[in-house]
Short mmCIF file of N, CA and C in Angstrom, two decimals:
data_model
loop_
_atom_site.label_atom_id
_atom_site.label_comp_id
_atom_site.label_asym_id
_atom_site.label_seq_id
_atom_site.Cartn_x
_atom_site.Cartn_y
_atom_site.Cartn_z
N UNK N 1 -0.57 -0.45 13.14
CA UNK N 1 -0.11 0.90 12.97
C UNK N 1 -1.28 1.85 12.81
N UNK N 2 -2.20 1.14 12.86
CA UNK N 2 -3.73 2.59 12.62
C UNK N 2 -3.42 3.46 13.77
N UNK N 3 -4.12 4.48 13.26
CA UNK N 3 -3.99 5.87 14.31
C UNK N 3 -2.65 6.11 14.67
N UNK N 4 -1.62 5.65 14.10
CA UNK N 4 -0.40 6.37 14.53
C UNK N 4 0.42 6.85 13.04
N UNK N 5 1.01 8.00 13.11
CA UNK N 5 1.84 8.35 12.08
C UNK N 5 3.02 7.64 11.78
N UNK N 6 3.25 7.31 10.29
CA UNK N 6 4.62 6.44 10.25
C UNK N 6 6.09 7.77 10.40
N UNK N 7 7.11 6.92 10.82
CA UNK N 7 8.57 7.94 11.46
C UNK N 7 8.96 7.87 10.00
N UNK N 8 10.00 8.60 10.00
CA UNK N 8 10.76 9.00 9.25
C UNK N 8 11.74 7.48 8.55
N UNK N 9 12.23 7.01 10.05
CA UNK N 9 13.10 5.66 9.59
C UNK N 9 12.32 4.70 9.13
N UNK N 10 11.21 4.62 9.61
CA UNK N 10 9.73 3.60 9.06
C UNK N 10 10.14 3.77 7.50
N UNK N 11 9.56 4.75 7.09
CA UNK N 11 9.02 5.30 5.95
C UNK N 11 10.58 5.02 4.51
N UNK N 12 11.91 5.49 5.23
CA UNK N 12 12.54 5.38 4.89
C UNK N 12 13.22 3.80 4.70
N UNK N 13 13.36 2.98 5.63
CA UNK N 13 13.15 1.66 5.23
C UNK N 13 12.37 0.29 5.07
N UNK N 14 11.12 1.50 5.04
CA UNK N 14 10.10 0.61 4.34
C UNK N 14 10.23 -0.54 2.83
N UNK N 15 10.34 -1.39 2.69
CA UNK N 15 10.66 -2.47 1.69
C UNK N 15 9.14 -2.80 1.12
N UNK N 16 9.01 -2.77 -0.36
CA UNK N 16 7.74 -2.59 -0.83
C UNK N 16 7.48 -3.97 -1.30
N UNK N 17 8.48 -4.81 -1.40
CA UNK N 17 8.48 -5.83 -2.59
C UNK N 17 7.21 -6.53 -2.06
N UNK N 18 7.18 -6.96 -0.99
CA UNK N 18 5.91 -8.01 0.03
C UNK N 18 4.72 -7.72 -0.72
N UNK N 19 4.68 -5.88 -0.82
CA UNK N 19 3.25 -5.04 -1.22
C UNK N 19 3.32 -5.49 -2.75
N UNK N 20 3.65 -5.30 -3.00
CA UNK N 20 3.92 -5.89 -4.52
C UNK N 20 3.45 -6.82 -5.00
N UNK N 21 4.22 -7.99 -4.32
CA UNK N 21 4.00 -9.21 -4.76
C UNK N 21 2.37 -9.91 -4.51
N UNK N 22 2.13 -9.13 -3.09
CA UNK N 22 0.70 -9.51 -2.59
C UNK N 22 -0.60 -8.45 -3.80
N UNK N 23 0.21 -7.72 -4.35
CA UNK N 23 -0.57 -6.68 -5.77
C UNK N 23 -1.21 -7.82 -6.55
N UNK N 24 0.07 -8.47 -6.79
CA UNK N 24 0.51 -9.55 -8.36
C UNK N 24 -0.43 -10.60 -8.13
N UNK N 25 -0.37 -10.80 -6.95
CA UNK N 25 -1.43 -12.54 -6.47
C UNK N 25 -2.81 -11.66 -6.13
N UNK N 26 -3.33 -10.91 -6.07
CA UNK N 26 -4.54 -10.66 -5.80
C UNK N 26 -5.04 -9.97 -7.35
N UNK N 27 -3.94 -10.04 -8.21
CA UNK N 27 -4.28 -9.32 -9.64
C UNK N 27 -4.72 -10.97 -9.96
N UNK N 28 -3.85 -11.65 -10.05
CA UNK N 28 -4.18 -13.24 -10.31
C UNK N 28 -5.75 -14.08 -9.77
N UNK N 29 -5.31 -13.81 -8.53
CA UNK N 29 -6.95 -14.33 -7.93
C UNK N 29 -7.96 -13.69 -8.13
N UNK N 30 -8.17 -12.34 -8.83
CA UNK N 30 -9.08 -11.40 -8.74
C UNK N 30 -9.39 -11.97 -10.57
N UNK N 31 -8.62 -11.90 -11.15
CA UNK N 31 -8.68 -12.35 -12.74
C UNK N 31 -9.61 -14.03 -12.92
N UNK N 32 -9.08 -14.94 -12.01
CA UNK N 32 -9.77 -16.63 -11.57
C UNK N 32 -11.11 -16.50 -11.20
N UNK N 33 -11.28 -15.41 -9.90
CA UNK N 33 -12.59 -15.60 -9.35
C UNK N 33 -13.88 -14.99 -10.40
N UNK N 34 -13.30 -13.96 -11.27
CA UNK N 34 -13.82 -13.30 -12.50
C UNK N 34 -14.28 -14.44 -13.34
N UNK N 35 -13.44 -15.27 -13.92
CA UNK N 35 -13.54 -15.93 -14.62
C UNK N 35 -14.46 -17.22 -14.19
N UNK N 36 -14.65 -17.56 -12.92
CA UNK N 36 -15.03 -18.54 -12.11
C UNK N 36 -16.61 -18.26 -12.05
N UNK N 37 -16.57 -16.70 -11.68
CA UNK N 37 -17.87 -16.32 -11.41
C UNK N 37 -18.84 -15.89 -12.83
N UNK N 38 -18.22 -15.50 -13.66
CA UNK N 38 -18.73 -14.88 -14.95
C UNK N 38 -18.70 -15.95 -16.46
N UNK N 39 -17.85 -16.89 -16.19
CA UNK N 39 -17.63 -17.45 -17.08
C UNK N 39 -16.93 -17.16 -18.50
N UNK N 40 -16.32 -15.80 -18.16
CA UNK N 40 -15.57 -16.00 -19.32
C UNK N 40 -14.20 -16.72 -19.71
N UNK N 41 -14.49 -16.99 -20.77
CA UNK N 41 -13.18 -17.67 -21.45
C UNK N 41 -13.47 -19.36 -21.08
N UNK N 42 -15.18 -19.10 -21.15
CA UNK N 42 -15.70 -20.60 -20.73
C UNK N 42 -15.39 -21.65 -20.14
N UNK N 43 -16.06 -23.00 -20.30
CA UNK N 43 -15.43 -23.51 -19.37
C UNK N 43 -16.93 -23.66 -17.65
N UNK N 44 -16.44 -24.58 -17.02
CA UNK N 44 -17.16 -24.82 -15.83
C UNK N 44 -17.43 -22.85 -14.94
N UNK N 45 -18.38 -22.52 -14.49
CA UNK N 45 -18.33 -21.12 -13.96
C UNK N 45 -20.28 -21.49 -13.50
N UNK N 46 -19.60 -20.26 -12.32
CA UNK N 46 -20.90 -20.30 -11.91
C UNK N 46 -22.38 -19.68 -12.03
N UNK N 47 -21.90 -18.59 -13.41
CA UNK N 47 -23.15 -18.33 -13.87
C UNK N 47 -24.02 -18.85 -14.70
N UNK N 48 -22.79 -20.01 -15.61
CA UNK N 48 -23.91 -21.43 -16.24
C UNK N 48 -24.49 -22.13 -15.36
N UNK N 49 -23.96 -22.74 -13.95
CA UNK N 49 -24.64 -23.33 -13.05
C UNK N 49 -26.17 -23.04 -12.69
N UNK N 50 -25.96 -21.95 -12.79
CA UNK N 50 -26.97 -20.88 -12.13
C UNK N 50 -27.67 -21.54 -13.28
N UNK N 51 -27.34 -20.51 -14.22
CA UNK N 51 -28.76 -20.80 -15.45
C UNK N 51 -29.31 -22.07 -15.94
N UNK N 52 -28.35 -23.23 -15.72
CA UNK N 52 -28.99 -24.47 -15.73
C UNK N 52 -29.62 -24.92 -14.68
N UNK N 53 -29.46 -24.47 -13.54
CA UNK N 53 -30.30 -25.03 -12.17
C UNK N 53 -31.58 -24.26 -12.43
N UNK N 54 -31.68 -23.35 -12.87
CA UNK N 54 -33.23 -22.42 -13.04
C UNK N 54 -33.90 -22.81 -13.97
N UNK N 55 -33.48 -23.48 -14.93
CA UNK N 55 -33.98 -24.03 -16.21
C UNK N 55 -34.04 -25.40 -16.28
N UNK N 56 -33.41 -25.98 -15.03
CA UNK N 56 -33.69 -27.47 -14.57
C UNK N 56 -35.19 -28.14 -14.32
N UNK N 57 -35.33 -28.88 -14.71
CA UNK N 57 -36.56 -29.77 -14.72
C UNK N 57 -36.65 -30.49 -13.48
N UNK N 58 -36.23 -30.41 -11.89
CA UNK N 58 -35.97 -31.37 -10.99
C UNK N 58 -36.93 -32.04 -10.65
N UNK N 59 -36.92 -33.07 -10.02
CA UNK N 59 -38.19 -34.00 -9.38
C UNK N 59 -37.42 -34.29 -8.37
N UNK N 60 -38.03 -34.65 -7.22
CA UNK N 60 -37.87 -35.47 -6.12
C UNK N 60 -37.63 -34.78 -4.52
N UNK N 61 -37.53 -35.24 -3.64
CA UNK N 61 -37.38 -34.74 -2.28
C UNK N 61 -36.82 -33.65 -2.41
N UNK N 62 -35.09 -33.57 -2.81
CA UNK N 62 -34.10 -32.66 -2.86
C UNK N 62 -34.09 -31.66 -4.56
N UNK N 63 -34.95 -31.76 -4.82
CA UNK N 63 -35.11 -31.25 -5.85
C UNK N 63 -34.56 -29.27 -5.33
N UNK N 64 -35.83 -28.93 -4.59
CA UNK N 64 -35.97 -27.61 -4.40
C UNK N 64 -34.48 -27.21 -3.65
N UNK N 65 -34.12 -28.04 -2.79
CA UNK N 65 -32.91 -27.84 -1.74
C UNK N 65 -31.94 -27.40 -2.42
N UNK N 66 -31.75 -29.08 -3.98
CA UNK N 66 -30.25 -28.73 -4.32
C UNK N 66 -30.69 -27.17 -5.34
N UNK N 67 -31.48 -27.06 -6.08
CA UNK N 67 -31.91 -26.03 -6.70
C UNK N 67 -31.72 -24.76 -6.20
N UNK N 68 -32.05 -24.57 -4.93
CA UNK N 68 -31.69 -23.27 -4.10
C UNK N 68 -30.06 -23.07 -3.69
N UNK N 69 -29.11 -24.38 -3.21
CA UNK N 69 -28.36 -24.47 -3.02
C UNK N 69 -27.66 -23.88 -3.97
N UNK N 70 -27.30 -24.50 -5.18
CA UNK N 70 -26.67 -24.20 -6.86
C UNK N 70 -27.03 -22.84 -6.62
N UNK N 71 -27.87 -22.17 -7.27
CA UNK N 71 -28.19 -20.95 -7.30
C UNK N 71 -27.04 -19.94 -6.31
N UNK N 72 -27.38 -20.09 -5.16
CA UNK N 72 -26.90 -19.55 -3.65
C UNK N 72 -25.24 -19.52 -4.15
N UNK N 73 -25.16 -20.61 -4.30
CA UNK N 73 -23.26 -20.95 -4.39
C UNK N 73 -23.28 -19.94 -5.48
N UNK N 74 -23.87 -19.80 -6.41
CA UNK N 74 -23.89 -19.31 -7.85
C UNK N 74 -23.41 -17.52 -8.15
N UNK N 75 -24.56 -17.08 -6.57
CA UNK N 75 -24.50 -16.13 -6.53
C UNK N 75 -22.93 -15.57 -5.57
N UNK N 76 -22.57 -16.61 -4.31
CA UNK N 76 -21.31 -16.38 -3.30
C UNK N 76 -20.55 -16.48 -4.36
N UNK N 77 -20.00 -17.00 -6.05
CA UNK N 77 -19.19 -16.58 -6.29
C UNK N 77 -18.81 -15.14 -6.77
N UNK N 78 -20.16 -14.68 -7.53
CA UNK N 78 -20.18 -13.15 -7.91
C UNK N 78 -19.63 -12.67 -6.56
N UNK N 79 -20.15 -12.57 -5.39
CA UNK N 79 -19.39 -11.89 -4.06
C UNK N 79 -18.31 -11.94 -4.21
N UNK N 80 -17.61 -12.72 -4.10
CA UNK N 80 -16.35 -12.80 -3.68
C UNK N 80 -15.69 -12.36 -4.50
N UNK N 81 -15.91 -12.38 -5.71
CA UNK N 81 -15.41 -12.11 -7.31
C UNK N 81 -14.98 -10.42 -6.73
N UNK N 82 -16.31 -9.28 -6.52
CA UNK N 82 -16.25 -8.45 -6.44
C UNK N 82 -15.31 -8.21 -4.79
N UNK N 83 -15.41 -8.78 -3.74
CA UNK N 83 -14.68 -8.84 -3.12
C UNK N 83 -13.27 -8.38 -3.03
N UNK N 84 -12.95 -9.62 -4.16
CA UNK N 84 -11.38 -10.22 -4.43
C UNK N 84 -11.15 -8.16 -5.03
N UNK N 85 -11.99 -7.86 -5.87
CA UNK N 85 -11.45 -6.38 -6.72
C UNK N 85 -11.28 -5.47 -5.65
N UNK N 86 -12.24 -5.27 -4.78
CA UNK N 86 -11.86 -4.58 -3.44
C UNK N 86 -10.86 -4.37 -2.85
N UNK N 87 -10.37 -5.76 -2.55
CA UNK N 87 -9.11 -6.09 -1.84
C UNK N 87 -7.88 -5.68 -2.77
N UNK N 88 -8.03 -6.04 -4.16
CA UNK N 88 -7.19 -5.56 -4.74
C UNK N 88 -6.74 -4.23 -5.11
N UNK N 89 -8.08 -3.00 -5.23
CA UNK N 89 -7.86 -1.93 -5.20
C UNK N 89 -7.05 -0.96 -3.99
N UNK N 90 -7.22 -1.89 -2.65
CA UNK N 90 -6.90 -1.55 -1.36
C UNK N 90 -5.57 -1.45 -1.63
N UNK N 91 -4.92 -2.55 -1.75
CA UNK N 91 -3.56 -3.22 -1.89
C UNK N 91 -2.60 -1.96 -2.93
N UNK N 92 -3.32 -1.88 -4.07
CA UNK N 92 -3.19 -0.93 -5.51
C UNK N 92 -2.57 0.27 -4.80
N UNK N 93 -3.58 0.91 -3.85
CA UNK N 93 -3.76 2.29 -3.63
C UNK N 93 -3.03 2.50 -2.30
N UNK N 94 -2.35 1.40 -1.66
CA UNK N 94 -1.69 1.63 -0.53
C UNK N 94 -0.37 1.48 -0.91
N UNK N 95 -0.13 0.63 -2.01
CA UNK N 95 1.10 0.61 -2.95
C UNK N 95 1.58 1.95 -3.48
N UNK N 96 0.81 2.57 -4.05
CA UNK N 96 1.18 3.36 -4.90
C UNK N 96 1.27 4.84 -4.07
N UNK N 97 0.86 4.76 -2.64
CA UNK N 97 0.99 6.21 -1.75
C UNK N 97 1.94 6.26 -0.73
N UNK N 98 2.53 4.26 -0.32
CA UNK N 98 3.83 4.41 0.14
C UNK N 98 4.98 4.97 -0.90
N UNK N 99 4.65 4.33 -2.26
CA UNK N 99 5.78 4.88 -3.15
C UNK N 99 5.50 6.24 -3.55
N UNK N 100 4.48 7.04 -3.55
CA UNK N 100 4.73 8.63 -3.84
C UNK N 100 5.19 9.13 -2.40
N UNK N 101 5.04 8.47 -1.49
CA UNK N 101 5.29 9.26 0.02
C UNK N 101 7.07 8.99 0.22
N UNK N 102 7.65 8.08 -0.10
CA UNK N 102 8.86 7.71 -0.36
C UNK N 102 9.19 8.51 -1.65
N UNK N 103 9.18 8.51 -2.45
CA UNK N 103 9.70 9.77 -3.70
C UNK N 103 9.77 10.67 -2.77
N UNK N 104 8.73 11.66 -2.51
CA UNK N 104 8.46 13.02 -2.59
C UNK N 104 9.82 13.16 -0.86
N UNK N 105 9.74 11.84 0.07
CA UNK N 105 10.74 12.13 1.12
C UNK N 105 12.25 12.33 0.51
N UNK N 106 12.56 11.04 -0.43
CA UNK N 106 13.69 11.48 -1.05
C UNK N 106 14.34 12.82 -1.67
N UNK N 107 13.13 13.18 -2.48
CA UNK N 107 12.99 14.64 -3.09
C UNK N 107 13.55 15.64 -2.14
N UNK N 108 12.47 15.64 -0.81
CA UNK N 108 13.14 16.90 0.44
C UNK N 108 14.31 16.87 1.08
N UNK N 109 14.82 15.47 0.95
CA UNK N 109 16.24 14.81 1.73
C UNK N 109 17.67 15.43 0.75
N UNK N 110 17.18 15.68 -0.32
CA UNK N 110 18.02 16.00 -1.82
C UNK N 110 18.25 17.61 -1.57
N UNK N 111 16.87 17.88 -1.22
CA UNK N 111 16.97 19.26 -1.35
C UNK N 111 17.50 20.17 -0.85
N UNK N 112 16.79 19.90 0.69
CA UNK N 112 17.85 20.80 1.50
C UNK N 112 19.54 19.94 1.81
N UNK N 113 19.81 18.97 1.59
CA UNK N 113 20.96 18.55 1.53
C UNK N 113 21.62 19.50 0.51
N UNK N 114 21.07 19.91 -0.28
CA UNK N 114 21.72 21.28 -1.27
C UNK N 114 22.22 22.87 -0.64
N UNK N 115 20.98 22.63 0.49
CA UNK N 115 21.30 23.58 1.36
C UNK N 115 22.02 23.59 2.88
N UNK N 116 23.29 22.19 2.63
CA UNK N 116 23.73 21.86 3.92
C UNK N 116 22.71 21.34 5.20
N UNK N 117 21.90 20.73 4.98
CA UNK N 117 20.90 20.67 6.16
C UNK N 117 21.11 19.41 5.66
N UNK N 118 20.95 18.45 6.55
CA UNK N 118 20.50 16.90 6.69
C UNK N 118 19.87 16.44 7.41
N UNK N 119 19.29 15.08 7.14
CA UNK N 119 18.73 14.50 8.09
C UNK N 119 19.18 13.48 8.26
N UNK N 120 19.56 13.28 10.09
CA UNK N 120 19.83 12.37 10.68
C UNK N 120 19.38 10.99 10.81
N UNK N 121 19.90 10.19 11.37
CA UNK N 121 18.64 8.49 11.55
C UNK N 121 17.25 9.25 12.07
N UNK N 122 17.06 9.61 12.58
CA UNK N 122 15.96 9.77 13.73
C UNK N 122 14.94 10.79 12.60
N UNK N 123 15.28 11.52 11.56
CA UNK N 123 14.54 12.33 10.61
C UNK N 123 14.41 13.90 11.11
N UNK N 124 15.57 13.84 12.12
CA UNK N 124 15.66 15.34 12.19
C UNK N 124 16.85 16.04 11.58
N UNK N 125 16.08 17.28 11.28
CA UNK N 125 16.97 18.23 10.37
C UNK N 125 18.36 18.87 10.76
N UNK N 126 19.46 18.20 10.94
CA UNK N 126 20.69 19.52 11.28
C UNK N 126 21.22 20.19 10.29
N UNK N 127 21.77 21.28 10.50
CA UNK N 127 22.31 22.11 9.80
C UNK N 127 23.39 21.86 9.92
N UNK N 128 24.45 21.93 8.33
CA UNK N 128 25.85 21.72 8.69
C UNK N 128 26.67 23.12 8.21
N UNK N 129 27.58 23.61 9.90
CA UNK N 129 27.91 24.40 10.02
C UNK N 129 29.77 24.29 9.45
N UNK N 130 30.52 25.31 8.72
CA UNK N 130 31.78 24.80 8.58
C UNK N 130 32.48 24.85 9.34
N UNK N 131 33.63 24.57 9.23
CA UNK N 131 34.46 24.53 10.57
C UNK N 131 34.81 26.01 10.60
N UNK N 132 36.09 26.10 11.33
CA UNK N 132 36.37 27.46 11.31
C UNK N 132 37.50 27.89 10.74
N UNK N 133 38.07 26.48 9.90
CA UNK N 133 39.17 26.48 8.89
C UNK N 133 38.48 26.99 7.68
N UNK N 134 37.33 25.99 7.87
CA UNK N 134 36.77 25.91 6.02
C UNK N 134 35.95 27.48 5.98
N UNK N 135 35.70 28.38 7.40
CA UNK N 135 35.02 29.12 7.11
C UNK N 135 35.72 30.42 6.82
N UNK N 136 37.03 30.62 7.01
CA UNK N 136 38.36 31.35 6.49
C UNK N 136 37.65 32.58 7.43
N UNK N 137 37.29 34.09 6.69
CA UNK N 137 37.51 34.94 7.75
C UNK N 137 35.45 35.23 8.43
N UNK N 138 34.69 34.53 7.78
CA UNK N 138 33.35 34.71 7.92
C UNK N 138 32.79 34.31 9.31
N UNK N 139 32.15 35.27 9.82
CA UNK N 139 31.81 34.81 11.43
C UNK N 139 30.14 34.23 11.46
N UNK N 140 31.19 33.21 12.33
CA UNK N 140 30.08 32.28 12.18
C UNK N 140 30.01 32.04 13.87
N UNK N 141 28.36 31.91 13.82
CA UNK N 141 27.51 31.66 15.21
C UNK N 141 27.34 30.17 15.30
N UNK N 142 26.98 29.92 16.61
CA UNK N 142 26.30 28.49 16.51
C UNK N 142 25.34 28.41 17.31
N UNK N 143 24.16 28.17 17.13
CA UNK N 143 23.05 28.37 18.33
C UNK N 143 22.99 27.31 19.43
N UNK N 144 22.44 27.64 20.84
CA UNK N 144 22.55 26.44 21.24
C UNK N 144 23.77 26.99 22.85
N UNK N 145 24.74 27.39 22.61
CA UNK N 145 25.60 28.00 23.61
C UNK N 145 25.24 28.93 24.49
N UNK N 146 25.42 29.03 25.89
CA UNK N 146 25.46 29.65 27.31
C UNK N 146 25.81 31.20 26.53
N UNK N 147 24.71 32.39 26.85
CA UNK N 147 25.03 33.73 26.71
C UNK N 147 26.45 34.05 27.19
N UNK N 148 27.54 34.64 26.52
CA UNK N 148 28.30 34.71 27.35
C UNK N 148 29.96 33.76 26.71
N UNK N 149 29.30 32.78 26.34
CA UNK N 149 30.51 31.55 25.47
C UNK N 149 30.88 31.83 24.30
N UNK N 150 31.84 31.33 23.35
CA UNK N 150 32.57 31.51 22.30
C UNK N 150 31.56 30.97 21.73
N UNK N 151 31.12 31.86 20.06
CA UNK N 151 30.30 31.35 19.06
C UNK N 151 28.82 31.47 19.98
N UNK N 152 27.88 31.35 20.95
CA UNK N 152 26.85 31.86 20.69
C UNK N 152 26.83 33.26 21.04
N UNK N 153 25.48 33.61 21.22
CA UNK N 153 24.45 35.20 21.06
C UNK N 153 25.39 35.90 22.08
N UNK N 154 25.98 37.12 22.42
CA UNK N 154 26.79 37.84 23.06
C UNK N 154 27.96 37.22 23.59
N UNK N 155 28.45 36.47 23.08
CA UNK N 155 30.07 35.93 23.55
C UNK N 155 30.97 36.46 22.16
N UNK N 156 31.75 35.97 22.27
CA UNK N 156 32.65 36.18 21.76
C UNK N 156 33.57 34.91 20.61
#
């Protein structure tokens, strides 16, 4: 949907719960990878890794390898950590502007429905005109009619 505007019926039966739920699991995974990467609330994490591989005493062939390795991993979890918040802010802020963009449509749908105007499936506005019972002796036009015809501009 990039570069195109959402319709009216889009917008209107748009279903949020999916957005939601994908909020809730990236609030979850974003809270793990935190914890994974930072170590709080202790426990295995990869910034003790880190600080014990740097403070490691290694000997041997693979000494330097696995040493750089640890570290490296140490640091891809901080990434992703901050990542994961990214993604989640995305999610947050696309949540929360389908649901003010949905309010504020409801709001205008309310409104002029106060003023006899509705909107159709398609999100266009008609006006509702009364009949010519309900409109007793008040003359009423209707736009739209052949110059000349009953009810429009110079007819009768």
């Amino acid at each position: 949907m990039a570069g195109t505007t959402m319709t009216y019926e889009e917008l209107t039966n748009l279903r949020l719960g999916t957005l939601d739920a994908a909020v809730t699991d990236w609030e979850t995974m974003s809270k793990r990878l935190e914890t994974l990467a930072t170590g709080q609330g202790g426990g295995v994490n990869a910034k003790r890794l880190e600080r014990e591989a740097k403070a490691a005493d290694w000997k041997g062939v693979n000494a330097t390898v696995t040493k750089s390795f640890v570290t490296k991993t140490a640091a891809e979890f901080q990434d992703v950590a901050a990542q994961t918040k990214s993604v989640l802010g995305i999610l947050r802020d696309a949540s929360a502007e389908f649901k003010r963009h949905k309010a504020t449509l409801r709001t205008i749908i309310d409104d002029v429905g106060k003023q006899s105007i509705y909107i159709n499936d398609r999100g266009k506005a008609v006006a509702a005109v009364p009949s010519g019972a309900a409109a007793g002796d008040a003359q009423i036009t209707r736009h739209g009619g052949k110059p000349g015809e009953e009810g429009a501009p110079g007819g009768e």
